[in-house]
mmCIF file of C-alpha atoms in Angstrom:
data_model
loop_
_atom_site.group_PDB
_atom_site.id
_atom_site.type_symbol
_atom_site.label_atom_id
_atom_site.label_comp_id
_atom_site.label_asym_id
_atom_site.label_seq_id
_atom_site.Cartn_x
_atom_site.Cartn_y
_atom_site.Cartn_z
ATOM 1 C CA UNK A 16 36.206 104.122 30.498
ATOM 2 C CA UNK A 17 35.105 107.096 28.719
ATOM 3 C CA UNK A 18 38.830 108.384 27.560
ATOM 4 C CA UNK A 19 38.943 104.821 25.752
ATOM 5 C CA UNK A 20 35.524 104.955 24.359
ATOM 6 C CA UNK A 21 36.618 108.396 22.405
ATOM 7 C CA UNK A 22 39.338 106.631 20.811
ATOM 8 C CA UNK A 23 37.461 103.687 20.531
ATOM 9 C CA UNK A 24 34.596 104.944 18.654
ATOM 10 C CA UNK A 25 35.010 104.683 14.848
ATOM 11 C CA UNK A 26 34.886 107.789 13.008
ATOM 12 C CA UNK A 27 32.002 108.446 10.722
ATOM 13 C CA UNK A 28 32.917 108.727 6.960
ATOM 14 C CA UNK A 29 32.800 112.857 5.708
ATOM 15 C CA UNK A 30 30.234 114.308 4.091
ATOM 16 C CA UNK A 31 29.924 115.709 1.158
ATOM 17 C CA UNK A 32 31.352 118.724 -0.422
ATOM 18 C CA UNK A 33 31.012 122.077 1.142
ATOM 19 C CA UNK A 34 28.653 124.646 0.870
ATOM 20 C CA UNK A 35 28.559 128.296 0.937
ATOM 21 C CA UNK A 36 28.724 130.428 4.058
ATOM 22 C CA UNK A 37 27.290 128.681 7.298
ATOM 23 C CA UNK A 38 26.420 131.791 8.982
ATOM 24 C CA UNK A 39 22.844 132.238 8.239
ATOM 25 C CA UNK A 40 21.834 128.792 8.708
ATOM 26 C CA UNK A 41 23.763 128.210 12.013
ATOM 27 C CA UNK A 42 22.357 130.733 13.471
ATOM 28 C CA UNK A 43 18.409 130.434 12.022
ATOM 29 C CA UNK A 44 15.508 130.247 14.425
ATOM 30 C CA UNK A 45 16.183 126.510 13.918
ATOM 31 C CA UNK A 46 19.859 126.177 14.622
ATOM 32 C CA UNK A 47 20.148 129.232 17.739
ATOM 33 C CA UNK A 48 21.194 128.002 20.336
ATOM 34 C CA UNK A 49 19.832 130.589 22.497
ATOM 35 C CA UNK A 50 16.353 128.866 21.714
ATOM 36 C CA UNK A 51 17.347 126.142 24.318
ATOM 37 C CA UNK A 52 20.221 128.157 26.393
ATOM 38 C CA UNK A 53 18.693 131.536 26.514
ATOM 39 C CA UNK A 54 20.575 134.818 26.737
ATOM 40 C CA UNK A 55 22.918 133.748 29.315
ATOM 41 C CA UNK A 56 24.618 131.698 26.423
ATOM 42 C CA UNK A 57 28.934 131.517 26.954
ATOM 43 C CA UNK A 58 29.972 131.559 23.507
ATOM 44 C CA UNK A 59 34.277 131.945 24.229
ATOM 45 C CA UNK A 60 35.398 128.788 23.128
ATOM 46 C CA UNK A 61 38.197 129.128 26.179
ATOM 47 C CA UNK A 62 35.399 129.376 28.728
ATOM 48 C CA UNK A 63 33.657 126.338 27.502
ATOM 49 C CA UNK A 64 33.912 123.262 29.061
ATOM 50 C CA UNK A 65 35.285 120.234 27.439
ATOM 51 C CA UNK A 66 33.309 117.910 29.323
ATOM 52 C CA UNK A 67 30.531 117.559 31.604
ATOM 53 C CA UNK A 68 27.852 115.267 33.214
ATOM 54 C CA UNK A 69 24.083 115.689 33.327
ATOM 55 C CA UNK A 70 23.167 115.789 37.891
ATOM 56 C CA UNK A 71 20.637 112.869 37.100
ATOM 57 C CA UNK A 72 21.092 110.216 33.669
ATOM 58 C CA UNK A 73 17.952 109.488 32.135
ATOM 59 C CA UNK A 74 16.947 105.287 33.256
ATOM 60 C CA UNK A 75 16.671 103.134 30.881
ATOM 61 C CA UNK A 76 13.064 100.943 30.051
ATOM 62 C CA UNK A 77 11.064 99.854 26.871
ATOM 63 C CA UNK A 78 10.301 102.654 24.475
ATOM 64 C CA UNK A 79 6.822 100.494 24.560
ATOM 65 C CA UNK A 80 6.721 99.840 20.602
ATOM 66 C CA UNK A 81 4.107 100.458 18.777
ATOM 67 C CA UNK A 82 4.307 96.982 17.225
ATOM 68 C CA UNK A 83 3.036 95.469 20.472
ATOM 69 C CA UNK A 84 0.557 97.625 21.558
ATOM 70 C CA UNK A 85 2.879 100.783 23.380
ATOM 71 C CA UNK A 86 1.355 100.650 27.352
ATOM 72 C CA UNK A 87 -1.435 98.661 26.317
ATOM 73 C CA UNK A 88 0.865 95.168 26.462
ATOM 74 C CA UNK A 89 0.905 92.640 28.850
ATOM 75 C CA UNK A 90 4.808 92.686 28.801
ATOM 76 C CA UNK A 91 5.372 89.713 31.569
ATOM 77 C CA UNK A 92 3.385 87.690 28.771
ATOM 78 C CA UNK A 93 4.428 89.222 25.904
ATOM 79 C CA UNK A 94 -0.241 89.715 25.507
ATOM 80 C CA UNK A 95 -1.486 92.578 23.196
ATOM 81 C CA UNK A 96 -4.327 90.671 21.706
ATOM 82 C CA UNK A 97 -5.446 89.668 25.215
ATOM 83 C CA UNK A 98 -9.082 89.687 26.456
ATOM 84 C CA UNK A 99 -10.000 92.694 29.018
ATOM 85 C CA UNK A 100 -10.916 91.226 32.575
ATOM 86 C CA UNK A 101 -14.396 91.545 33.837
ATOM 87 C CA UNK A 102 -15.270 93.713 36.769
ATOM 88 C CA UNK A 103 -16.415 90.994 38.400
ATOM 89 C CA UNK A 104 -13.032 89.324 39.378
ATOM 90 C CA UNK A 105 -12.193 88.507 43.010
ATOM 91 C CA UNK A 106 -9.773 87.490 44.959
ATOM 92 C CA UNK A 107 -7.382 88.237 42.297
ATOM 93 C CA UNK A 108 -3.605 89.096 42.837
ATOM 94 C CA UNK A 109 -3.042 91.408 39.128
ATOM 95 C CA UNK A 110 0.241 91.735 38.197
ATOM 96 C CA UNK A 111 0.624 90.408 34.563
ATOM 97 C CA UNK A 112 -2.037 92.894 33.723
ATOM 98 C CA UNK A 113 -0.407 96.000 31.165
ATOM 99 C CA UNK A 114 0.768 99.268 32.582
ATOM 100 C CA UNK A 115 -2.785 100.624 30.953
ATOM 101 C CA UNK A 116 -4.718 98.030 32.205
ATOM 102 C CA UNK A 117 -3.538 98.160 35.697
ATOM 103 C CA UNK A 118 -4.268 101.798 36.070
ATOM 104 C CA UNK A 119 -7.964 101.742 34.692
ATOM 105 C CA UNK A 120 -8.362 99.089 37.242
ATOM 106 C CA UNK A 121 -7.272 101.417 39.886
ATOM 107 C CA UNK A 122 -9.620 103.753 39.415
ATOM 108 C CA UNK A 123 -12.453 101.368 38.533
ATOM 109 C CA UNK A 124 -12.424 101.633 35.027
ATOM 110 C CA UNK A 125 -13.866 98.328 33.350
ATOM 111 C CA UNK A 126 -14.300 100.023 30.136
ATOM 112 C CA UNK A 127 -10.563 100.678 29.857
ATOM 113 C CA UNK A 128 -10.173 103.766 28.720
ATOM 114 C CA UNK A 129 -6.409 103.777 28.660
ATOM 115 C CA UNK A 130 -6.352 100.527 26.889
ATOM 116 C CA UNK A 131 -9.047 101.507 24.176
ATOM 117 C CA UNK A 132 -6.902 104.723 23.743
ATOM 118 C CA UNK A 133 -3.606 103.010 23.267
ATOM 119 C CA UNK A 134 -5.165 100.312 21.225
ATOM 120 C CA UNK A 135 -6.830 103.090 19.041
ATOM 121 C CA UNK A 136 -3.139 105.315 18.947
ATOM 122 C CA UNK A 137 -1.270 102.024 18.140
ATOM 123 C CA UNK A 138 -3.554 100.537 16.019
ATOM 124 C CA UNK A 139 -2.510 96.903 17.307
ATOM 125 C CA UNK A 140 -5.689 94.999 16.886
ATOM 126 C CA UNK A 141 -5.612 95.273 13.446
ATOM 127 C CA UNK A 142 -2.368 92.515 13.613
ATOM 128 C CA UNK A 143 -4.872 90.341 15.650
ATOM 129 C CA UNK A 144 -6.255 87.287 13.972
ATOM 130 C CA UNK A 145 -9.819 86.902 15.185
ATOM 131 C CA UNK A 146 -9.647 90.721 16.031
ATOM 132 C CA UNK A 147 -12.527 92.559 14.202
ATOM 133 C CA UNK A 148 -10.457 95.061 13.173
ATOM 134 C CA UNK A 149 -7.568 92.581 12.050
ATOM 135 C CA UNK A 150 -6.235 93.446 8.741
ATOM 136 C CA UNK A 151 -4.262 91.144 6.372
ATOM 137 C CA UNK A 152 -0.867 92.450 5.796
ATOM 138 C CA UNK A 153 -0.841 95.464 8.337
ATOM 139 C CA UNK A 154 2.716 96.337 9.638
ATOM 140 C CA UNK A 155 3.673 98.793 11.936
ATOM 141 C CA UNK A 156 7.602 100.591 11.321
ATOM 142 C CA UNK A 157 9.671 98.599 14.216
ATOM 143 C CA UNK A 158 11.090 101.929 15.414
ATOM 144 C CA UNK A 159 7.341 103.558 16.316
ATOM 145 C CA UNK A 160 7.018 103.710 19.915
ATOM 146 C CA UNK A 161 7.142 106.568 22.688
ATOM 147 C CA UNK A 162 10.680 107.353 22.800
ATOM 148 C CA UNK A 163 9.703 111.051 22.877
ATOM 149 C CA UNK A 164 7.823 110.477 26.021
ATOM 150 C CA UNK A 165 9.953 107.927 27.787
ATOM 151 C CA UNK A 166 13.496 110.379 26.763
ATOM 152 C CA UNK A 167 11.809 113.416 29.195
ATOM 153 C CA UNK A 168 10.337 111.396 31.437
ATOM 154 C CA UNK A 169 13.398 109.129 32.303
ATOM 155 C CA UNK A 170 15.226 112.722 32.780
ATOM 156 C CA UNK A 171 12.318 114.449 34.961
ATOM 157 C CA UNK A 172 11.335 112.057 37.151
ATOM 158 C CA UNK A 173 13.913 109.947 39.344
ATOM 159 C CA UNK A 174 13.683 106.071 38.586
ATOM 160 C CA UNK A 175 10.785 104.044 40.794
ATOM 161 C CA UNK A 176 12.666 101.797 42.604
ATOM 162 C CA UNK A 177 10.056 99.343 44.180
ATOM 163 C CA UNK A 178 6.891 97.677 43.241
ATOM 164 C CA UNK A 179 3.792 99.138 44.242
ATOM 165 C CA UNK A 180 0.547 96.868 45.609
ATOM 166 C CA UNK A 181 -2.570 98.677 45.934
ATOM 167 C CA UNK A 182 -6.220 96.638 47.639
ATOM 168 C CA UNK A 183 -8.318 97.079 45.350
ATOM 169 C CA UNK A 184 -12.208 96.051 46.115
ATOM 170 C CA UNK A 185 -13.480 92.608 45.617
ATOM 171 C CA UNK A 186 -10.456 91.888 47.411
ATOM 172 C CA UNK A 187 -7.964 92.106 44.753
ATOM 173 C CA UNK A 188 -4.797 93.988 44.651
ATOM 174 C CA UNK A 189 -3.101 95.815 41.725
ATOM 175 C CA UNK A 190 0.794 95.391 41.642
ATOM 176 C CA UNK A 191 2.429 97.863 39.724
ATOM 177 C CA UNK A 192 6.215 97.179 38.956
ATOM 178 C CA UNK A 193 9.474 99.699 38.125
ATOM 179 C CA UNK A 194 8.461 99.231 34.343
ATOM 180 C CA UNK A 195 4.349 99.929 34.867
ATOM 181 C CA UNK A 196 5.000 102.985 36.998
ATOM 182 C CA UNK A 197 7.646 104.368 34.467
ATOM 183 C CA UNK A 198 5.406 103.019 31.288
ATOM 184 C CA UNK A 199 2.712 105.814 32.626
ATOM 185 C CA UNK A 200 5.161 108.264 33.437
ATOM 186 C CA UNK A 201 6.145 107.906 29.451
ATOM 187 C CA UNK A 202 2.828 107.846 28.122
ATOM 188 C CA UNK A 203 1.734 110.806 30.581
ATOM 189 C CA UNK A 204 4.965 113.097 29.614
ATOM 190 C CA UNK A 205 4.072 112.574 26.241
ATOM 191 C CA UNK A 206 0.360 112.813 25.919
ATOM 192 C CA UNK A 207 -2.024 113.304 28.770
ATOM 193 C CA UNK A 208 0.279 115.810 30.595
ATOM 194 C CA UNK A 209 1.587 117.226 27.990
ATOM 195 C CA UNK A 210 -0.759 120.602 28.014
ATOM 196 C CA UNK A 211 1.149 121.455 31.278
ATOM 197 C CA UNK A 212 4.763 120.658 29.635
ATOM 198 C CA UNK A 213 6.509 123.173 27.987
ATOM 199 C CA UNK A 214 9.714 122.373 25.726
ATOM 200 C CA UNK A 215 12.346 124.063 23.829
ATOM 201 C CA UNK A 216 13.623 122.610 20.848
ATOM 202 C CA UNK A 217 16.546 123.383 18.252
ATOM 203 C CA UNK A 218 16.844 121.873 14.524
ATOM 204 C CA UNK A 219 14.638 120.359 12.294
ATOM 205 C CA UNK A 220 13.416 117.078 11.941
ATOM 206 C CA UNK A 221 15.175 115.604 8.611
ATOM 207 C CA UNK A 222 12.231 113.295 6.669
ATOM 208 C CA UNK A 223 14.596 111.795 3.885
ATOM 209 C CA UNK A 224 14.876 107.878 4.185
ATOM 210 C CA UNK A 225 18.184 107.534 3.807
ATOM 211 C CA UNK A 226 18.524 103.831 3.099
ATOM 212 C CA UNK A 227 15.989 103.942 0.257
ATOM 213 C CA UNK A 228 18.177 107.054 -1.056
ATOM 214 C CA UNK A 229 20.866 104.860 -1.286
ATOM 215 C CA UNK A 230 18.718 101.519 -2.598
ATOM 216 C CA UNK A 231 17.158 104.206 -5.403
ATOM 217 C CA UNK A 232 20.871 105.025 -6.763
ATOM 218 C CA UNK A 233 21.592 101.218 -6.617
ATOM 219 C CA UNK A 234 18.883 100.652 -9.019
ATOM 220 C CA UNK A 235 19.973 103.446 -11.112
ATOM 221 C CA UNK A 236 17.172 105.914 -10.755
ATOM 222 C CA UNK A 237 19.057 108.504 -9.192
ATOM 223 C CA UNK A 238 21.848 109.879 -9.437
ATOM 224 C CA UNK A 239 24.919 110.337 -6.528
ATOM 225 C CA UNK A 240 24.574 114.349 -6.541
ATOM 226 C CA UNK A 241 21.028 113.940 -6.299
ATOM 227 C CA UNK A 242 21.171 111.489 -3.100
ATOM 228 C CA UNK A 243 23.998 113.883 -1.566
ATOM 229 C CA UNK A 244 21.335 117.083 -2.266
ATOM 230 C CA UNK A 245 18.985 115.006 -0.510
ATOM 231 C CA UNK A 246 21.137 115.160 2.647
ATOM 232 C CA UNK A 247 22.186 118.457 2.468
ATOM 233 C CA UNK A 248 19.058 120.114 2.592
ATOM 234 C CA UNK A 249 18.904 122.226 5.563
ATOM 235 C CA UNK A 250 16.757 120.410 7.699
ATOM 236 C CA UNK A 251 18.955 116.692 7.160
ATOM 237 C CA UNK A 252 22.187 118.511 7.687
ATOM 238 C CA UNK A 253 21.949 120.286 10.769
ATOM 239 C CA UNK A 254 21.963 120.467 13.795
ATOM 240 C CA UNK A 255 24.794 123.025 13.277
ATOM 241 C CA UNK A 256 28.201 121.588 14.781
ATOM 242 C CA UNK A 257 28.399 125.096 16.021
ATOM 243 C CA UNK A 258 25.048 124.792 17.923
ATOM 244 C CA UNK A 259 25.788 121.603 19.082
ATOM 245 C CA UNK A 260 28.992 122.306 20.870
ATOM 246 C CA UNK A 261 27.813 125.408 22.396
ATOM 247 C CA UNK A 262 24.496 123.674 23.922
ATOM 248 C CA UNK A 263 26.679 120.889 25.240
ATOM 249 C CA UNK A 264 29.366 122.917 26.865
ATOM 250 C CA UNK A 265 26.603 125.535 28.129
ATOM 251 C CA UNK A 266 23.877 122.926 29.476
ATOM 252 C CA UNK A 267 25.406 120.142 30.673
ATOM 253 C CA UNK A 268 29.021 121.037 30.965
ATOM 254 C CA UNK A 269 28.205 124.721 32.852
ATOM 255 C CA UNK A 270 24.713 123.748 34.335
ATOM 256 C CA UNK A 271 24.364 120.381 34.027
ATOM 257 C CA UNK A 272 21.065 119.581 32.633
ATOM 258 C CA UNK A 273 19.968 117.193 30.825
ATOM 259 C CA UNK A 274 19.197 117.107 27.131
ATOM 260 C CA UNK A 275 17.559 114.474 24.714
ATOM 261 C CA UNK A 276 18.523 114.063 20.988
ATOM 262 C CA UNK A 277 17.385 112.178 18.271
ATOM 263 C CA UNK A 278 20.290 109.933 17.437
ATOM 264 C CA UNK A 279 19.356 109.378 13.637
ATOM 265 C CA UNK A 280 20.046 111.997 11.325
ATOM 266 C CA UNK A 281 17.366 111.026 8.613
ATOM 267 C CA UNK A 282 13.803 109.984 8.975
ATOM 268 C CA UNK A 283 13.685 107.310 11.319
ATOM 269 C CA UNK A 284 13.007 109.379 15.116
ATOM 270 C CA UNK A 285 15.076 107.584 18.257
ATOM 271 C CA UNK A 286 15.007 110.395 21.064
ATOM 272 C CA UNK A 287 17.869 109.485 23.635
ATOM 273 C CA UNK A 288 18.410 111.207 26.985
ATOM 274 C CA UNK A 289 21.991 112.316 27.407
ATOM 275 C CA UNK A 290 23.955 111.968 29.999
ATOM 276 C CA UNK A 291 27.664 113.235 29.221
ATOM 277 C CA UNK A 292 30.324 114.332 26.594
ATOM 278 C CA UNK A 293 34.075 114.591 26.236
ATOM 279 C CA UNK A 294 35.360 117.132 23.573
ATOM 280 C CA UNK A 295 38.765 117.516 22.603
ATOM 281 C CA UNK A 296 40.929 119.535 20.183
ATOM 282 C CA UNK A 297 42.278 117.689 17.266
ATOM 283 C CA UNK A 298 43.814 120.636 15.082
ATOM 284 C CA UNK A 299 43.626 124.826 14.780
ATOM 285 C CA UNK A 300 44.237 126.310 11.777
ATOM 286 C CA UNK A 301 44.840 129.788 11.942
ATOM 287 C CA UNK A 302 42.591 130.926 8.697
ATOM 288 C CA UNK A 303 39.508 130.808 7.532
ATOM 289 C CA UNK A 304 38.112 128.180 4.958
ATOM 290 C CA UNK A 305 36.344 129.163 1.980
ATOM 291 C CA UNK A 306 32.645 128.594 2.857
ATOM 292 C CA UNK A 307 33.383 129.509 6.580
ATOM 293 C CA UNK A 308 30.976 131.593 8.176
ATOM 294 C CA UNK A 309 32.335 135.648 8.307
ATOM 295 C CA UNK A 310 34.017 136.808 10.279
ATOM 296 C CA UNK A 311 36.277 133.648 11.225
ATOM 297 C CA UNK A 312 39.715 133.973 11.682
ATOM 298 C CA UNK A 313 40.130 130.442 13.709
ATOM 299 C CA UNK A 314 39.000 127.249 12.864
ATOM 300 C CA UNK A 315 39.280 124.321 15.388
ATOM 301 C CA UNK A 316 38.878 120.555 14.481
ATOM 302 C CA UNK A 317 36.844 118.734 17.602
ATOM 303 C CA UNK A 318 36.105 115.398 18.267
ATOM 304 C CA UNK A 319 33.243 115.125 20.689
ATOM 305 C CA UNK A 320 31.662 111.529 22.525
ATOM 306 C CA UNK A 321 28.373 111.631 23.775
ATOM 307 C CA UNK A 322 27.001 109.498 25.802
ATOM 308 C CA UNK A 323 23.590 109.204 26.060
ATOM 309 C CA UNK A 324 20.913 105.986 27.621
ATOM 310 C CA UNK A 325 19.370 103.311 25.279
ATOM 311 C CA UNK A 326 16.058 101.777 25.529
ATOM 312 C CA UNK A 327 15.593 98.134 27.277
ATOM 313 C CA UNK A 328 13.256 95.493 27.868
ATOM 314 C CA UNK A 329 10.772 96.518 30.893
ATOM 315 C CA UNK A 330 11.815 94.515 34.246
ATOM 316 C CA UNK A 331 9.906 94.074 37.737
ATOM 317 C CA UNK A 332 13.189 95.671 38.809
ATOM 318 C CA UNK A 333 14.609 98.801 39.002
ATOM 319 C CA UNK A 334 17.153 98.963 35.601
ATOM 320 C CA UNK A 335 19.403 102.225 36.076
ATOM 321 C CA UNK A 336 20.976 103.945 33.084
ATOM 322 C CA UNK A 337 22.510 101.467 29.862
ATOM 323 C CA UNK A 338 24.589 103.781 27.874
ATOM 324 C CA UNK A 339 25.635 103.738 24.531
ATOM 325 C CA UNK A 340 28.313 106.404 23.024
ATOM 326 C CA UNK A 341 28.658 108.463 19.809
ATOM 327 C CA UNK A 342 31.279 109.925 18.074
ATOM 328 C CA UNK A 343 31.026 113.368 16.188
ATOM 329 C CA UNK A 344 34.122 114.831 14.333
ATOM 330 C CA UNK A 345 33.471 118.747 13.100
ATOM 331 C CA UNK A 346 34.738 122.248 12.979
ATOM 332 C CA UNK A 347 34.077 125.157 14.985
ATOM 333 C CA UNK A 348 34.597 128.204 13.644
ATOM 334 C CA UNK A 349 35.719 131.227 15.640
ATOM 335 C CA UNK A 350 36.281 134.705 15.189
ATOM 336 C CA UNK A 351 38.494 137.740 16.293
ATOM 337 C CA UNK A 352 37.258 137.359 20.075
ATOM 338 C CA UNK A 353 37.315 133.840 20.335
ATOM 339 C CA UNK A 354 33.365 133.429 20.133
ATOM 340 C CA UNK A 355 32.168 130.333 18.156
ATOM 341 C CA UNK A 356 30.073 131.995 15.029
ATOM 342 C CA UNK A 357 29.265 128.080 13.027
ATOM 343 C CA UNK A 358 30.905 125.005 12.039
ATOM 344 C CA UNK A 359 30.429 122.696 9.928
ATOM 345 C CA UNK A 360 30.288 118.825 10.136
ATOM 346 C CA UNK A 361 33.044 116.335 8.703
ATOM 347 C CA UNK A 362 31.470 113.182 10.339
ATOM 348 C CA UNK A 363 28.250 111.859 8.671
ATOM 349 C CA UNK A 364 26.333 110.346 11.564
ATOM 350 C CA UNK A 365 25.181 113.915 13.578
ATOM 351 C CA UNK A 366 21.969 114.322 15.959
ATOM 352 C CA UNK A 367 18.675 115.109 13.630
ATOM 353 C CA UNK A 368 17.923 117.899 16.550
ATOM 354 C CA UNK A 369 17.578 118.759 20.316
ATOM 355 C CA UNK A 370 15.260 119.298 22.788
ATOM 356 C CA UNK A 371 14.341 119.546 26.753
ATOM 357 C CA UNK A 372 10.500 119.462 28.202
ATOM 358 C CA UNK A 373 9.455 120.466 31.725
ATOM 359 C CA UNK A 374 7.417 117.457 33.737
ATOM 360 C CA UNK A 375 4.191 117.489 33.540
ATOM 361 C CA UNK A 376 1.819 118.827 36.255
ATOM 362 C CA UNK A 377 -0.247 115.834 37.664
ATOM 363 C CA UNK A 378 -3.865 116.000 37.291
ATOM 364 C CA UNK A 379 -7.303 114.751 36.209
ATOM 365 C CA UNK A 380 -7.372 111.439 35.426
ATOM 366 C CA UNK A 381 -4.036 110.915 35.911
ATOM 367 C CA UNK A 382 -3.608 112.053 39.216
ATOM 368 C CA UNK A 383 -3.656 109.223 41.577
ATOM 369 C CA UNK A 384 -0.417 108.347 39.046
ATOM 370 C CA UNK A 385 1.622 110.771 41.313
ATOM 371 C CA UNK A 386 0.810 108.700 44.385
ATOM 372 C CA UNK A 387 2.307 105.599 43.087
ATOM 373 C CA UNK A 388 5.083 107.324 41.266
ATOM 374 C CA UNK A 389 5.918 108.914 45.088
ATOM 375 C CA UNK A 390 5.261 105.642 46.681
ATOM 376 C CA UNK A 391 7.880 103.830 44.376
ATOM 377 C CA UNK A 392 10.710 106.313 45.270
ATOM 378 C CA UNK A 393 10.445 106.423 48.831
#
């Protein structure tokens, strides 16, 4: 399936025209890619590997938007603007309860910490008719949500597979489901554990709207060199093709580790956990480009799928990995030895930057999270 989805995918429209010697910004502090590979990093293009599979794909689940609340939603009811329950509820089965809501309950929380802190982060009430902090006209961007948390977390912790009941007193019981148990694994990766994670990270993030560069030039107000300077800044045209090839080949094609990208090259941030890629060789030409980085003598045109897991709606079940592919088309550049030295991109669509972060350690509050999270794998 994959062999068809590299000729299948289309091929992203070139950029524009080329600038002056890559070699100093391939290999920045921003674009090295010993930042994520280290100083083991292969750099012979012949002892690369042209393809390669992560040992565990990141699971797919709700990047819990911010739009509804992140882990603070009631997401069998589609309930953001819900009222809390009262500590004096018995006899009570909860399992429409949110992934925040069922964990303060756990631990005997009635002032819902977790839910006051997600409501706060998310700012949810104020869309909340009758909410005192509802405001008129408030919108929150459709693409906030914890992808940065749930991307790590769906690669360092294996999927929960069951639900989870726990007796609670008053003779209740808590049910936490696949998508509760991995909502706090998200929202712990990313904030409450995150003191104990540590992460490596290569490129910049690229804050240029594209869309409204293009809507701006449509109404005349700028001009097409100035919304093509705009994307070639440094930080909205890397990663380096260069960089990118090497960490692939290197990480998951000699180790096979997993890595997450954001997907998007301009402002908008969706982190996806990949999985695999398939490079091959379209062309070599035996010479050096003007522009090329110095020192190249070979320059190799590569077409390279990725495939990488997309978000879902949260289930009761477990969900397993939904992929999605991409298609990158770029040169490598390589020199005397055979070592690739920088590249430079002829597709337009490229990842914004990548990055890897350790689990975090369990502890305080969320603590008794590594009980259920052990519970729901075994």
């Amino acid at each position: 399936m994959k062999k068809i989805l590299i000729a299948m995918l289309a091929i992203m429209p070139a950029c524009g025209p080329k600038s002056g010697s890559q070699l100093a910004e391939a290999w920045n502090s921003d674009n090295d890619p010993t930042v994520i590979s280290g100083n083991e990093l292969v750099t012979k293009f012949r002892k690369l590997p042209l393809s390669g599979e992560v040992k565990m794909k990141g699971w797919s689940d709700s990047y819990w938007p911010t739009y509804t609340g992140g882990i603070s939603v009631r997401w069998l009811t589609s309930d953001y603007g819900y009222d809390l329950i009262p500590e004096t509820t018995k006899n009570a089965r909860l399992e429409v309860l949110s992934p925040a809501e069922k964990y303060d309950v756990l631990l005997g929380r009635f002032d819902f910490p977790t839910v006051a802190s997600e409501r706060a982060r998310t700012e949810i009430m104020k869309t909340v008719p009758g909410s005192p902090d509802y405001k008129e006209g408030f919108e929150i961007p459709g693409w906030y949500g914890l992808c940065h948390g749930w991307a790590p977390a769906s690669q360092n912790f294996a999927e929960p597979q069951k639900p989870v009941e726990v007796a609670l007193t008053n003779d209740n019981t808590v049910v936490f489901y696949p998508s509760d148990i991995k909502a706090l694994l998200i929202y712990y990766q990313q904030y409450n554990g995150n003191r104990s994670t540590k992460t490596v990270f290569a490129g910049e993030r690229c804050n240029e709207e594209f869309k409204k560069l293009e809507e701006r030039l449509a109404a005349g107000e700028i001009t097409r060199a100035e919304v093509d300077a705009a994307k070639e800044t440094p930080e909205c045209r890397d990663v380096n093709p260069g960089m990118l090839h090497l960490t692939l080949a290197n990480e998951i094609g000699k180790k096979r580790l997993g890595l997450v990208m954001d997907r998007t090259r301009d402002s908008e941030v969706w982190n996806q956990p990949i999985n695999s890629y398939q490079s091959r060789v379209v062309e070599e030409v035996a010479a050096a480009t003007p522009g090329a980085a110095e020192g190249t003598v070979k320059e190799l045109l590569v077409e390279t799928a990725v495939y990488y897991t997309v978000e879902t709606e949260p289930s009761t079940d477990p969900i397993g990995a939904v992929e999605q592919g991409a298609l990158y088309k770029y040169w490598l550049e390589l020199n005397k030895n055979g070592d690739v030295i920088g590249g430079r991109w002829v597709s337009e669509a490229r990842p914004d930057f990548l990055y890897r972060e350790t689990a975090p350690v369990f502890q305080g509050y969320f603590k008794r999270l590594e009980q259920i999270y052990k519970t729901s794998i075994d």
